[in-house]
mmCIF file of C-alpha atoms and ligand atoms in Angstrom:
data_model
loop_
_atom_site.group_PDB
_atom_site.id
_atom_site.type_symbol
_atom_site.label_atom_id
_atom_site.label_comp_id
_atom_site.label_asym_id
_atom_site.label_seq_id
_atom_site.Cartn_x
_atom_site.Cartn_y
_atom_site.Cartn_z
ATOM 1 C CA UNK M 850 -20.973 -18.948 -19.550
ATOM 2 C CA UNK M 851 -21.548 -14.981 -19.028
ATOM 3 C CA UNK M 852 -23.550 -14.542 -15.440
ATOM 4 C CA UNK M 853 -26.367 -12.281 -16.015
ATOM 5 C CA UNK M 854 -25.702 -10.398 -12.680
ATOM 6 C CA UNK M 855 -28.904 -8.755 -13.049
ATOM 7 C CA UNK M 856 -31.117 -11.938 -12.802
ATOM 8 C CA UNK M 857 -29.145 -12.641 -10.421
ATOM 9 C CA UNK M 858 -29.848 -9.819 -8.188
ATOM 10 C CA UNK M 859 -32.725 -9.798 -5.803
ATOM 11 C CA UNK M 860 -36.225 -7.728 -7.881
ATOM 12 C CA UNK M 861 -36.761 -5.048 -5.585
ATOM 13 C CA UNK M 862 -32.825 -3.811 -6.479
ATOM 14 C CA UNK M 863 -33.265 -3.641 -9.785
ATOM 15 C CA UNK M 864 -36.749 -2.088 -9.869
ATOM 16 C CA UNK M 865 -35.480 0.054 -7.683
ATOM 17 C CA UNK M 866 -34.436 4.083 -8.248
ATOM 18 C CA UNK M 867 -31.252 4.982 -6.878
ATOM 19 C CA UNK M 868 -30.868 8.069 -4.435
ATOM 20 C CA UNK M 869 -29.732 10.455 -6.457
ATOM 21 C CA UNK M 870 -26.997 12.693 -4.029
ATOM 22 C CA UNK M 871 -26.430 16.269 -4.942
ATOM 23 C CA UNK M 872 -22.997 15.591 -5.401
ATOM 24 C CA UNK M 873 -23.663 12.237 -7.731
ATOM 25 C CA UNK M 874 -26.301 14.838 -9.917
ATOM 26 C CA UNK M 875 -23.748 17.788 -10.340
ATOM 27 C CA UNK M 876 -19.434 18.531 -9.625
ATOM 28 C CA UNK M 877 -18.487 20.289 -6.966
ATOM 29 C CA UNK M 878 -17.500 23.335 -9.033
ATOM 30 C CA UNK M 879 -19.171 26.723 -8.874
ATOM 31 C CA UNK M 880 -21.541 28.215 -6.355
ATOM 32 C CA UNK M 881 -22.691 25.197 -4.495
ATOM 33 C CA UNK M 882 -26.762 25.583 -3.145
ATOM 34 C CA UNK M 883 -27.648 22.694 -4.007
ATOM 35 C CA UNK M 884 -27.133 20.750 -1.237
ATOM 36 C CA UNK M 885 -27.970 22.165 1.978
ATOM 37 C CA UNK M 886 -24.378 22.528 2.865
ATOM 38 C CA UNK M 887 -22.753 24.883 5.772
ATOM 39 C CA UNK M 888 -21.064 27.764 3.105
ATOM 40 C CA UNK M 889 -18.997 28.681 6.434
ATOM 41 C CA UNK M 890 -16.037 26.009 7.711
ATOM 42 C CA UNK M 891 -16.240 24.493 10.983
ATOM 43 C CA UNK M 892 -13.819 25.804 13.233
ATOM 44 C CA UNK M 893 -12.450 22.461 13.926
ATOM 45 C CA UNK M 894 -11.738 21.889 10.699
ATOM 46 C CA UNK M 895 -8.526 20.889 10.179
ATOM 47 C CA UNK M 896 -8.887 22.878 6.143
ATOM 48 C CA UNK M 897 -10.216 19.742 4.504
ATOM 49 C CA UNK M 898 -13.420 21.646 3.590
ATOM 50 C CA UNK M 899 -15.827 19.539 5.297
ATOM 51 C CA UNK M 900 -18.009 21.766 5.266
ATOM 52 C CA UNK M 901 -18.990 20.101 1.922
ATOM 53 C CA UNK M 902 -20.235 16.455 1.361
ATOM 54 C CA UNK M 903 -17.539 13.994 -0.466
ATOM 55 C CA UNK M 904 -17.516 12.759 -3.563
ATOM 56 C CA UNK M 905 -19.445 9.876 -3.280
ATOM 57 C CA UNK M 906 -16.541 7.918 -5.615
ATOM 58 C CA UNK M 907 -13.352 10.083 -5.476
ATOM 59 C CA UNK M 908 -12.147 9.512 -9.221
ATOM 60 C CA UNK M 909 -8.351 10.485 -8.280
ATOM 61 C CA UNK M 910 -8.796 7.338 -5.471
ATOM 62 C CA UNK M 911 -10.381 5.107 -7.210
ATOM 63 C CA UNK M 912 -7.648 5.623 -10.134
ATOM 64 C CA UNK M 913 -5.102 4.868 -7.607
ATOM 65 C CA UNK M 914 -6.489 2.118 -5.835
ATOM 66 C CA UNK M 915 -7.318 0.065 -9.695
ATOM 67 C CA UNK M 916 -3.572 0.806 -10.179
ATOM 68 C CA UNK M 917 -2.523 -0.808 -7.443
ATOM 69 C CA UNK M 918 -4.333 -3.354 -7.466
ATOM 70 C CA UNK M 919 -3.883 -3.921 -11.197
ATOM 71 C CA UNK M 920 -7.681 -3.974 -12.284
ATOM 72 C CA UNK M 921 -9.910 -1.656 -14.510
ATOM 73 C CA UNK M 922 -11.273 1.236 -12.543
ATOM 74 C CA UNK M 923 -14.924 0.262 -13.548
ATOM 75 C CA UNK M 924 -13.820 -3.155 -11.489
ATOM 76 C CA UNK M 925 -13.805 -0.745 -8.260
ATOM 77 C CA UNK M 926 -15.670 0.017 -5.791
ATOM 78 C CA UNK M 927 -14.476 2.006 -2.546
ATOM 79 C CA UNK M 928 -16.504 0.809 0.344
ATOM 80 C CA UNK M 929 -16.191 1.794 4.579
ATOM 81 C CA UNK M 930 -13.939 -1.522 4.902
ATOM 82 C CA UNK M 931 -14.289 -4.972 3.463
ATOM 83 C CA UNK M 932 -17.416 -4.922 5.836
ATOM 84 C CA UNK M 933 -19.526 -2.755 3.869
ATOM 85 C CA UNK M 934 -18.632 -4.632 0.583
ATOM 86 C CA UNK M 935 -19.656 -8.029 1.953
ATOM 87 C CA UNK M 936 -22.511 -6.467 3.356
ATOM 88 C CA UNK M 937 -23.759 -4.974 0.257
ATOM 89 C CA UNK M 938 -22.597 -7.864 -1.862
ATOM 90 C CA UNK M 939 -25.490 -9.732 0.312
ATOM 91 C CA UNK M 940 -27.651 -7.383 0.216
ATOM 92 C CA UNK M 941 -28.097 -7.017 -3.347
ATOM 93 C CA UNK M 942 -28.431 -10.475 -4.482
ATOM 94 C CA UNK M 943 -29.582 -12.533 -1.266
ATOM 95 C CA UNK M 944 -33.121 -13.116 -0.780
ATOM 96 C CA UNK M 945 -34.100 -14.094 2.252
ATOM 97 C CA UNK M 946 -33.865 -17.692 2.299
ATOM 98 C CA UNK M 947 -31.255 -18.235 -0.347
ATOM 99 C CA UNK M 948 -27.776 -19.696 0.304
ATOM 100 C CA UNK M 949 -24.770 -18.273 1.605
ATOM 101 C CA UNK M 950 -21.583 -20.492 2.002
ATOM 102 C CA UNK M 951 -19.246 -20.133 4.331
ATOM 103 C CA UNK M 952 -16.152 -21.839 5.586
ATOM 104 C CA UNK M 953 -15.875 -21.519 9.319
ATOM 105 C CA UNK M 954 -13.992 -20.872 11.605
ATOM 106 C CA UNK M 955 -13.809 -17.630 9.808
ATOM 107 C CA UNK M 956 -14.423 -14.160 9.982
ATOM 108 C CA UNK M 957 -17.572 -13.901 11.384
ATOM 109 C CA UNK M 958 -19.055 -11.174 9.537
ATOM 110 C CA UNK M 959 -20.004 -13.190 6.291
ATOM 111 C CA UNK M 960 -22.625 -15.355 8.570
ATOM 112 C CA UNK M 961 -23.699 -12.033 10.003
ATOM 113 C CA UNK M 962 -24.662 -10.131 7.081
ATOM 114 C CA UNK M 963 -26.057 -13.107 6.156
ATOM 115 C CA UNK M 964 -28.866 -13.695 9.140
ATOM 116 C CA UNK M 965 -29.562 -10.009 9.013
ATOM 117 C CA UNK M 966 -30.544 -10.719 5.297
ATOM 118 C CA UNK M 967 -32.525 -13.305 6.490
ATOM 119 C CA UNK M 968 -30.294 -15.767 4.184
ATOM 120 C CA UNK M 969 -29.853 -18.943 4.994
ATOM 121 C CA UNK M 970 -25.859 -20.028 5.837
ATOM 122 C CA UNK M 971 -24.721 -22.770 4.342
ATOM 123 C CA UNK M 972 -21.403 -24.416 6.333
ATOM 124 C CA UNK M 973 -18.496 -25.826 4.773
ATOM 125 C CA UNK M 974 -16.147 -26.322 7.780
ATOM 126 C CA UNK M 975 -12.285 -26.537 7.247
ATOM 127 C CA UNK M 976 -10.467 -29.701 8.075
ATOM 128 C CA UNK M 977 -7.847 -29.882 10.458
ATOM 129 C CA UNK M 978 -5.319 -32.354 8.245
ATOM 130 C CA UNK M 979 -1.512 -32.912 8.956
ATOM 131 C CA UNK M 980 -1.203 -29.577 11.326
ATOM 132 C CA UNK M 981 -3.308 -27.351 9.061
ATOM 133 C CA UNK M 982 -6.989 -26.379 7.799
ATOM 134 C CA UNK M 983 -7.976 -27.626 4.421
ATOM 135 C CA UNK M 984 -11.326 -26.962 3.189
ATOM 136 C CA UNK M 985 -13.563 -29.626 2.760
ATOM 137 C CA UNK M 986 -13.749 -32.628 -0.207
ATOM 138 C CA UNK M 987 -17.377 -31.692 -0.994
ATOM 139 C CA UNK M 988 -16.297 -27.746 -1.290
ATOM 140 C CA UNK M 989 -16.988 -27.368 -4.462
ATOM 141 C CA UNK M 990 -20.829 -29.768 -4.440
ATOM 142 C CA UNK M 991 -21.857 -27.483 -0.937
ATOM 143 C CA UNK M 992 -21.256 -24.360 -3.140
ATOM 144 C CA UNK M 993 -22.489 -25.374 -6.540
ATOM 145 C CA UNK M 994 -26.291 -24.630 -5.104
ATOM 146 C CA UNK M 995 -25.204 -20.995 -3.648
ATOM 147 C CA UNK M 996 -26.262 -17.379 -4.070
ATOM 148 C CA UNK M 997 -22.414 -16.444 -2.522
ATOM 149 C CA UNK M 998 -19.883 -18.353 -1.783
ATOM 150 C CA UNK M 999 -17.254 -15.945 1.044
ATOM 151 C CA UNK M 1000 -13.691 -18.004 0.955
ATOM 152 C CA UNK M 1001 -10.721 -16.366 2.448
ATOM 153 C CA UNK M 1002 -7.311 -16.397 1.784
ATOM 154 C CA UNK M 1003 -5.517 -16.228 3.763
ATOM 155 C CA UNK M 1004 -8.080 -17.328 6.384
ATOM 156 C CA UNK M 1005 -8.943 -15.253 9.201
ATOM 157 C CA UNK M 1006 -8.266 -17.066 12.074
ATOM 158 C CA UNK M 1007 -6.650 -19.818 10.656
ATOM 159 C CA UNK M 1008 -4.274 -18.233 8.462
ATOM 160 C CA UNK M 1009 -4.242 -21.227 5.742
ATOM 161 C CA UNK M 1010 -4.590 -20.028 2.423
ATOM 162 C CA UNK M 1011 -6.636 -21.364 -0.961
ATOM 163 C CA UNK M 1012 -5.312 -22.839 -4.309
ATOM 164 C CA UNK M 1013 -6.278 -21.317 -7.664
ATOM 165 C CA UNK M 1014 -7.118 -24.618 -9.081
ATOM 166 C CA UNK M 1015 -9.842 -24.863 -5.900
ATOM 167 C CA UNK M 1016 -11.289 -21.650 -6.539
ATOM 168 C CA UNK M 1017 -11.293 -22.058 -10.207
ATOM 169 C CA UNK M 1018 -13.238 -25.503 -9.462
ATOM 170 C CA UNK M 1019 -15.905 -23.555 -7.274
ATOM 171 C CA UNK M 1020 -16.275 -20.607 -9.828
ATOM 172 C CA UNK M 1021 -16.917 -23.081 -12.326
ATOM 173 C CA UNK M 1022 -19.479 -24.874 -10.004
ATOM 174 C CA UNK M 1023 -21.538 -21.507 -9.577
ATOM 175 C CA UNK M 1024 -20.659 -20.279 -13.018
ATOM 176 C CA UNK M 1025 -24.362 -18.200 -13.968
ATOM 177 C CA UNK M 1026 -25.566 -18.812 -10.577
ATOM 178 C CA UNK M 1027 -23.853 -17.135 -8.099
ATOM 179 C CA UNK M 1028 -20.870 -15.218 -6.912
ATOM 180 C CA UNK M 1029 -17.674 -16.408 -5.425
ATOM 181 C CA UNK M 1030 -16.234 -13.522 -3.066
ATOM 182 C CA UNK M 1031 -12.728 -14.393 -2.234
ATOM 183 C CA UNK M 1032 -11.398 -11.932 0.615
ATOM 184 C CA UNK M 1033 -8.022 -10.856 0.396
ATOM 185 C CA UNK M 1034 -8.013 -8.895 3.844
ATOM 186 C CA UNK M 1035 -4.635 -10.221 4.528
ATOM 187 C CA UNK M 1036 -3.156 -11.188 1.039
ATOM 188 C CA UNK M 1037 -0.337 -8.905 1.389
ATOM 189 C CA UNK M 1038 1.185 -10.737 4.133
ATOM 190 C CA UNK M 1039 1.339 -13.935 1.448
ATOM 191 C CA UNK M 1040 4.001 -14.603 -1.128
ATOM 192 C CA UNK M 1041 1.236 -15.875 -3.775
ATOM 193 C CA UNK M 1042 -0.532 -13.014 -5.929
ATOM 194 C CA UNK M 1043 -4.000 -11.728 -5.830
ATOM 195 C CA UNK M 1044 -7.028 -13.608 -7.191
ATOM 196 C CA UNK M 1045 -7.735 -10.955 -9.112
ATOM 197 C CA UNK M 1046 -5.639 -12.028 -11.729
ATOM 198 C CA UNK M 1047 -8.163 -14.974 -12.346
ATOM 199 C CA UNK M 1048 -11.116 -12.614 -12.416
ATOM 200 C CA UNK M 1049 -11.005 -12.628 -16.837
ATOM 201 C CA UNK M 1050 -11.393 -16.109 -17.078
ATOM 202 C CA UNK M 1051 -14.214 -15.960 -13.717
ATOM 203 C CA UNK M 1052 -16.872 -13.424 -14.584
ATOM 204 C CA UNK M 1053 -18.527 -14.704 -11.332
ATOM 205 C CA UNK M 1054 -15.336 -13.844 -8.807
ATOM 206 C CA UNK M 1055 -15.413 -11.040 -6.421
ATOM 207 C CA UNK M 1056 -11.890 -10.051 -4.494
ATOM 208 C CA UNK M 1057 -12.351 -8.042 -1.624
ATOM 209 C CA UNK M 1058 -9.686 -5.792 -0.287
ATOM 210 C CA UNK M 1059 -9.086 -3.363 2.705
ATOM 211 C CA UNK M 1060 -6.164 -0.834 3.698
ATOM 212 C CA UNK M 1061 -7.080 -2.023 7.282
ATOM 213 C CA UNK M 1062 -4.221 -4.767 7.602
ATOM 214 C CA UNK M 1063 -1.351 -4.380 5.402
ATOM 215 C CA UNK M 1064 -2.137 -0.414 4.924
ATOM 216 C CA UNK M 1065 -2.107 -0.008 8.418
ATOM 217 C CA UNK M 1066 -5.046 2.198 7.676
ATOM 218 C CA UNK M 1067 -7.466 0.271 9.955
ATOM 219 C CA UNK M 1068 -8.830 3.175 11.608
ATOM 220 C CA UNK M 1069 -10.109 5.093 7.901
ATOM 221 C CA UNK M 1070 -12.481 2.366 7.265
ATOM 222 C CA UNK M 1071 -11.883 1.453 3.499
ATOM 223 C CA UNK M 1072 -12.017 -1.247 1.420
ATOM 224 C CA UNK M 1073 -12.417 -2.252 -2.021
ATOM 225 C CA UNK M 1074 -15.029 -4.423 -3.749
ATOM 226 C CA UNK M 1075 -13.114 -5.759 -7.040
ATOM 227 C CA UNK M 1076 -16.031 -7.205 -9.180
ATOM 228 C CA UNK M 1077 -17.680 -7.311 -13.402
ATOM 229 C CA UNK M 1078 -18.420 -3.845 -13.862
ATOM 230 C CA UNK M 1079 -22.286 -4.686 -13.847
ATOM 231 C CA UNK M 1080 -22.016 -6.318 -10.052
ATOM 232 C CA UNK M 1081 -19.894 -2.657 -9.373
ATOM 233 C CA UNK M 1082 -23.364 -1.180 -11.045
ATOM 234 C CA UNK M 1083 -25.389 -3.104 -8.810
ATOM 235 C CA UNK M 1084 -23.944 -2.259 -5.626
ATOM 236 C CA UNK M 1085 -24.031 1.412 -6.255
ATOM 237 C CA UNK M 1086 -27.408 1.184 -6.344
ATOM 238 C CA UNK M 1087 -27.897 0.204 -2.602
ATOM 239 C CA UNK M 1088 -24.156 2.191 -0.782
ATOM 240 C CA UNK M 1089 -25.259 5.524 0.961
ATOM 241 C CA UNK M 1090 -25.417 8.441 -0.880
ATOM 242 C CA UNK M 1091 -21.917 9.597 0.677
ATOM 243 C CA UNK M 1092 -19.803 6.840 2.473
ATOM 244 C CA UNK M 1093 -16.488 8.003 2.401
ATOM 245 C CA UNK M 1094 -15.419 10.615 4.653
ATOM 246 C CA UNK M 1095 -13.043 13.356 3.515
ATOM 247 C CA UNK M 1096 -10.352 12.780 5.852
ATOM 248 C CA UNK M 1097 -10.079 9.457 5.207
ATOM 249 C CA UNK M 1098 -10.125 9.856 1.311
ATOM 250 C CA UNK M 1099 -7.054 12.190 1.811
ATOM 251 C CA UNK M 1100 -5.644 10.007 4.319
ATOM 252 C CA UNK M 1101 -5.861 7.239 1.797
ATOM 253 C CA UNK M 1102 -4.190 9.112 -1.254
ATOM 254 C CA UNK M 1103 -1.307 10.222 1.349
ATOM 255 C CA UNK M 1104 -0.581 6.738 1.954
ATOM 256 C CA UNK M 1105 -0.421 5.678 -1.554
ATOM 257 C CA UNK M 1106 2.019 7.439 -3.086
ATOM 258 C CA UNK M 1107 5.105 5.950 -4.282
ATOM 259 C CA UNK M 1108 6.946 7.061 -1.339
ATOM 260 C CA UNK M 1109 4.655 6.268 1.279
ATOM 261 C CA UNK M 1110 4.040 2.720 -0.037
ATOM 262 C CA UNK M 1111 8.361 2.002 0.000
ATOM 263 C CA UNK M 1112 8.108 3.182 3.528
ATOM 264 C CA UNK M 1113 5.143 1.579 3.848
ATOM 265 C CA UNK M 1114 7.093 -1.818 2.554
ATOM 266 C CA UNK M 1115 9.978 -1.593 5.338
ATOM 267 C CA UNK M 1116 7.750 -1.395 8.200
ATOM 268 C CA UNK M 1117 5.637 -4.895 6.331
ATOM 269 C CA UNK M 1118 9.168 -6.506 6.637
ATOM 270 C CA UNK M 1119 9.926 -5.695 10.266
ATOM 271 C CA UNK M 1120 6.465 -7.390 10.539
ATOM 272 C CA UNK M 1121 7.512 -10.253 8.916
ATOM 273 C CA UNK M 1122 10.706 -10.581 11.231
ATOM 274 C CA UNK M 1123 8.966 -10.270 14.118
ATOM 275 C CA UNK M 1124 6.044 -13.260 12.850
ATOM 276 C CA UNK M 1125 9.308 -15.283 12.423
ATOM 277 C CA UNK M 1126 10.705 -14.371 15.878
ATOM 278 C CA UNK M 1127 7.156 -14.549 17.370
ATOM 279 C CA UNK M 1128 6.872 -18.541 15.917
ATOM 280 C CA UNK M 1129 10.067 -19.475 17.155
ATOM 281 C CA UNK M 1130 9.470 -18.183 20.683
ATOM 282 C CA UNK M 1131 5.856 -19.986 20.463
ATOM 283 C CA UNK M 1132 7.257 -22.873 19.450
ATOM 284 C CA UNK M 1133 9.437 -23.516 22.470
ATOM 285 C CA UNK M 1134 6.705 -22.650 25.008
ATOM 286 C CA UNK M 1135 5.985 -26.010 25.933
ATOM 287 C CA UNK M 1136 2.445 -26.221 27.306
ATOM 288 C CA UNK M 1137 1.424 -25.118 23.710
ATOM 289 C CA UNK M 1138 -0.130 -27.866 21.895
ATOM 290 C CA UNK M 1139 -0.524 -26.567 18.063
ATOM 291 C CA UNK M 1140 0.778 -24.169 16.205
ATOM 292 C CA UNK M 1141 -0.572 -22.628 13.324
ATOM 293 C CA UNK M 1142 1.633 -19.987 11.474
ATOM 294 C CA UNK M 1143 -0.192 -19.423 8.594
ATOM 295 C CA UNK M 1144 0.477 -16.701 6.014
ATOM 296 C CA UNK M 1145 -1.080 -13.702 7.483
ATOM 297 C CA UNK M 1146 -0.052 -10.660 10.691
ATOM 298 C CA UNK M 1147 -1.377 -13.521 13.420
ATOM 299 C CA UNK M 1148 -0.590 -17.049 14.547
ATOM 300 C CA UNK M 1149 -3.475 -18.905 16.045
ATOM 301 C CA UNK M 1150 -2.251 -21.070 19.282
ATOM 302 C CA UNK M 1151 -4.119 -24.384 21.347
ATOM 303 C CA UNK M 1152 -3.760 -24.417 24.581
ATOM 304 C CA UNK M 1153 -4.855 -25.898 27.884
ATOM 305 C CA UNK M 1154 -7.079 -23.660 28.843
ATOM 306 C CA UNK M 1155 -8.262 -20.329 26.080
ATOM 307 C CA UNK M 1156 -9.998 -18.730 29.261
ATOM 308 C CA UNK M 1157 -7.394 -18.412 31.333
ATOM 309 C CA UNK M 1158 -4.481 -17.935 29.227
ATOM 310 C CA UNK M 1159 -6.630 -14.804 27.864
ATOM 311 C CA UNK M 1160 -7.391 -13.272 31.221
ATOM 312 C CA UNK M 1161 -3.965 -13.911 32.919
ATOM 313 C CA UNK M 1162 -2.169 -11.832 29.435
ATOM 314 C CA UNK M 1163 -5.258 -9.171 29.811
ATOM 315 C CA UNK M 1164 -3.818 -9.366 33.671
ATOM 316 C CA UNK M 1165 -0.481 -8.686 32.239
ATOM 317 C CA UNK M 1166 -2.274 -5.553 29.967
ATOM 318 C CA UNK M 1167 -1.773 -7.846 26.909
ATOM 319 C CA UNK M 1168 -5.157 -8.407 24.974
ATOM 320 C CA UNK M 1169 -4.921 -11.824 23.085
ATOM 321 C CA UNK M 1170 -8.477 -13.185 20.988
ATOM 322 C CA UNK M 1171 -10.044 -16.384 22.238
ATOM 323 C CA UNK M 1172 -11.470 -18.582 18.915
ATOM 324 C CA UNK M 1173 -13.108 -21.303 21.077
ATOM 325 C CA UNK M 1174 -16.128 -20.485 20.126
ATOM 326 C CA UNK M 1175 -15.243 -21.433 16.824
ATOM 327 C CA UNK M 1176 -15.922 -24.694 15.439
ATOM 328 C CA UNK M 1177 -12.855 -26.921 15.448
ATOM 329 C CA UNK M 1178 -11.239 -24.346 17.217
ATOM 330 C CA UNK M 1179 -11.894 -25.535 21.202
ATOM 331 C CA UNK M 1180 -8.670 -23.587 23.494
ATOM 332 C CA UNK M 1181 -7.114 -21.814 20.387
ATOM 333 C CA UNK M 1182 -5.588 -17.954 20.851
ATOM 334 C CA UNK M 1183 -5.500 -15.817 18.054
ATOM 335 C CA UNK M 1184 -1.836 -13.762 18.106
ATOM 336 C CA UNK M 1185 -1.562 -10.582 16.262
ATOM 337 C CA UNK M 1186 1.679 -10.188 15.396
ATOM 338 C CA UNK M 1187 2.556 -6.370 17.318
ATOM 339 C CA UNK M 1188 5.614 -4.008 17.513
ATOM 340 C CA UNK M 1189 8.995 -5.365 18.788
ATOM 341 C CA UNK M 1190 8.932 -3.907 22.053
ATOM 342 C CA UNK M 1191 4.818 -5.358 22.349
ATOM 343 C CA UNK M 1192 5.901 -9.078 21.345
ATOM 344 C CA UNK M 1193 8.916 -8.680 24.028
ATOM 345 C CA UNK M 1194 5.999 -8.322 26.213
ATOM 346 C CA UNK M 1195 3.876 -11.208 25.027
ATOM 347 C CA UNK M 1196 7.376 -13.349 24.738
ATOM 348 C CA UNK M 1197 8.413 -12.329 28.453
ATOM 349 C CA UNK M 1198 4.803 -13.351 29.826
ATOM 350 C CA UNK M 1199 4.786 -16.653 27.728
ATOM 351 C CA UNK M 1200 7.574 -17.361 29.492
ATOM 352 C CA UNK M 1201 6.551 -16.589 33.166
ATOM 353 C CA UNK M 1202 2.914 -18.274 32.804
ATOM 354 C CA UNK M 1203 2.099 -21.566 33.663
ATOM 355 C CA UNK M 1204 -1.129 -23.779 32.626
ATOM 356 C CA UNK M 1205 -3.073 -24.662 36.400
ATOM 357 C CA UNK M 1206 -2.007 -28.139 35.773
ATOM 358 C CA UNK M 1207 1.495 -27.487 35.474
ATOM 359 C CA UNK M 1208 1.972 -25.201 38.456
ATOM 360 C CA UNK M 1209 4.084 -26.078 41.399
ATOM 361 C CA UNK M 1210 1.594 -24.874 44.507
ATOM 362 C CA UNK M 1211 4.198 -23.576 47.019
ATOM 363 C CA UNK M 1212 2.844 -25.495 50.573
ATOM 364 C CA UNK M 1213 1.028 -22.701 52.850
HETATM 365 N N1 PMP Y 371 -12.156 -9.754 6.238
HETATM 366 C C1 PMP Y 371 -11.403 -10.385 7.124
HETATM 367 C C2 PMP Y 371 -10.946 -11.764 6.824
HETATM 368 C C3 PMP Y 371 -11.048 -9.772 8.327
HETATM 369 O O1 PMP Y 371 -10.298 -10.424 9.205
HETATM 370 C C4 PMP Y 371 -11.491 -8.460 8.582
HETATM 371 C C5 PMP Y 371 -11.192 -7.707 9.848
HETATM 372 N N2 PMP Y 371 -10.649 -8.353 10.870
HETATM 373 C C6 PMP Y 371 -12.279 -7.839 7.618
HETATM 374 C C7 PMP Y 371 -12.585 -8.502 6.447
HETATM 375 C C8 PMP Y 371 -12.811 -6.462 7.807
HETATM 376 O O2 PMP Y 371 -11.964 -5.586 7.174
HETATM 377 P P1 PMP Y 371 -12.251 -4.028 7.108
HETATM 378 O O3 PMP Y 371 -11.488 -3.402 8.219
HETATM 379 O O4 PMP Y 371 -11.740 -3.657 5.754
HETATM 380 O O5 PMP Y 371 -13.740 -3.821 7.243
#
């Protein structure tokens, strides 16, 4: 079946009129009064000409970014992080009330969105099953009802990732009813290719994507929504008039050239000798309980006691993410994976701290 994604989107978007930005109306070429701009540079501009609003869509970027990603550049949308794009994917077709599915413990931001939408979220939890998360045996019934369905893969904090023949399943399930957003934040760590490639046969499938993780671009804010062309039409009708900054446009296009990308590579595979280095060390601390690897830049931990394990490493100036609050997730650590000489550090204080219950009190 062929969604109609315009059904599908909440009324008041599509009776909507789009803001129409100077810059969306006419090119930047020529004398530009049209758009209440500074004519004079600021002096602290580094010569990027902000004096002048962005494109709101860089062409040359989003040409770029649908290359690498191998998808049509009418697929694309360039959005201030994943965030944006999962908030505007709710935002467009959510009413309040309507179902959003998520699969906790996750990244939090999906339920978030959600709430401020006024949607309802919809819980799938993962399974803890022979030392990793699986998502539930009713997946693919909890979703069939859903507006959006946010899976990640590889998951964010568990690091476990999806099969195609599960999201195929819950595409099918919500095929002409609602979207399946599957974000890729960290699918660059992974051996296993993109879901994008599935998107033909899944008119309903969303892939989000960010140069926040594997980029190492976290600080430029930007994302990519990966979508039909129509849901791409939809969510330009609600993103601000200009949400990419210039210096992070040209910061983006200097990190994707062909040479920036092979250095780019070397400095992914130091990562992933450090993960392995990281693991092993883990796995010999004793007083850790579980261990889950998974296929992304972190390894989440159990332990005796999140709390203190956290504030004794923020003692030691090492900043470590408790996920108890998580469900299923009670005294588990979320490890980024850091720079050699940063995981000595987190290695060397693994090694000196003790749980309370396995310290020997020296007598007064
Ligand atoms: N998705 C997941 C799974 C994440 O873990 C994060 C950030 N931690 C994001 C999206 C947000 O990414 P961005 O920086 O592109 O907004």
């Amino acid at each position: 079946m062929t969604t109609d994604f315009d059904a599908l989107a909440r009324p008041e978007i599509r009776a909507l009129t789009p803001y129409a930005s100077a810059r969306a109306l006419a090119d930047s070429a020529g004398i530009l009064l049209n758009a209440n701009e500074n004519p004079f540079p600021s002096p602290g501009d580094p010569g990027q000409g902000l004096n002048r609003y962005p494109e709101p869509q860089p062409p040359v970027l989003r040409r770029r970014l649908a290359e690498m990603y191998e998808v049509d550049e009418d697929r694309l949308l360039i959005t201030r992080g994943s965030d944006e794009g999962i908030d505007l994917l709710i935002r467009v077709f959510c009413a309040p009330g309507d179902p959003v599915l998520v699969m906790p413990p996750c990244f939090g931001m999906y339920a978030l969105s959600a709430q401020v939408q006024g949607a309802t979220v919809v819980e799938a939890p993962l399974v803890e099953q022979e030392g990793d998360f699986e998502p539930p045996a009713d997946l693919v019934e909890r979703a069939a009802g859903c507006k959006i369905a946010f899976l990640c893969s590889p998951n964010n904090p568990t690091g476990n990732t999806l099969t195609p023949e599960l999201v195929d399943s819950v595409c099918r399930a919500m095929d002409g009813r609602g979207l399946v957003v599957v974000d890729e934040a960290y699918v660059e760590f992974q051996a296993a290719p993109s879901f994008t490639r599935r998107m033909r046969r899944h008119g309903n499938l969303v892939v989000l994507r960010t140069l926040s993780k594997a980029h190492s671009l976290a600080g430029c804010r930007l994302g990519s929504v990966i979508a039909d062309p129509a849901v791409i039409g939809l969510l330009r009708r609600i993103i601000a008039p200009y949400p990419l900054p210039t210096p992070t446009v040209n910061t983006a296009l200097s990190a994707l050239t062909p040479d920036a990308l092979a250095a780019q590579a070397k400095s992914l595979a130091t990562l992933a000798d450090e993960k392995q280095r990281l693991v092993e060390s883990l796995r010999k601390t004793d007083w850790i309980s579980a261990m889950w690897p998974g296929e992304a830049n972190f390894v989440l931990v159990r332990v005796p006691d999140a709390a203190a394990l956290i504030e004794a490493a923020a003692d030691a100036g090492i900043r470590l993410r408790n996920q108890s609050a998580q469900p299923g997730l009670d005294n588990c650590v979320r490890i980024s994976v850091g720079a050699p000489a940063e995981n000595d550090a987190l290695i060397e204080f693994l090694g000196r701290w003790r749980p309370a219950n396995q310290r020997t009190e020296t007598p007064p």
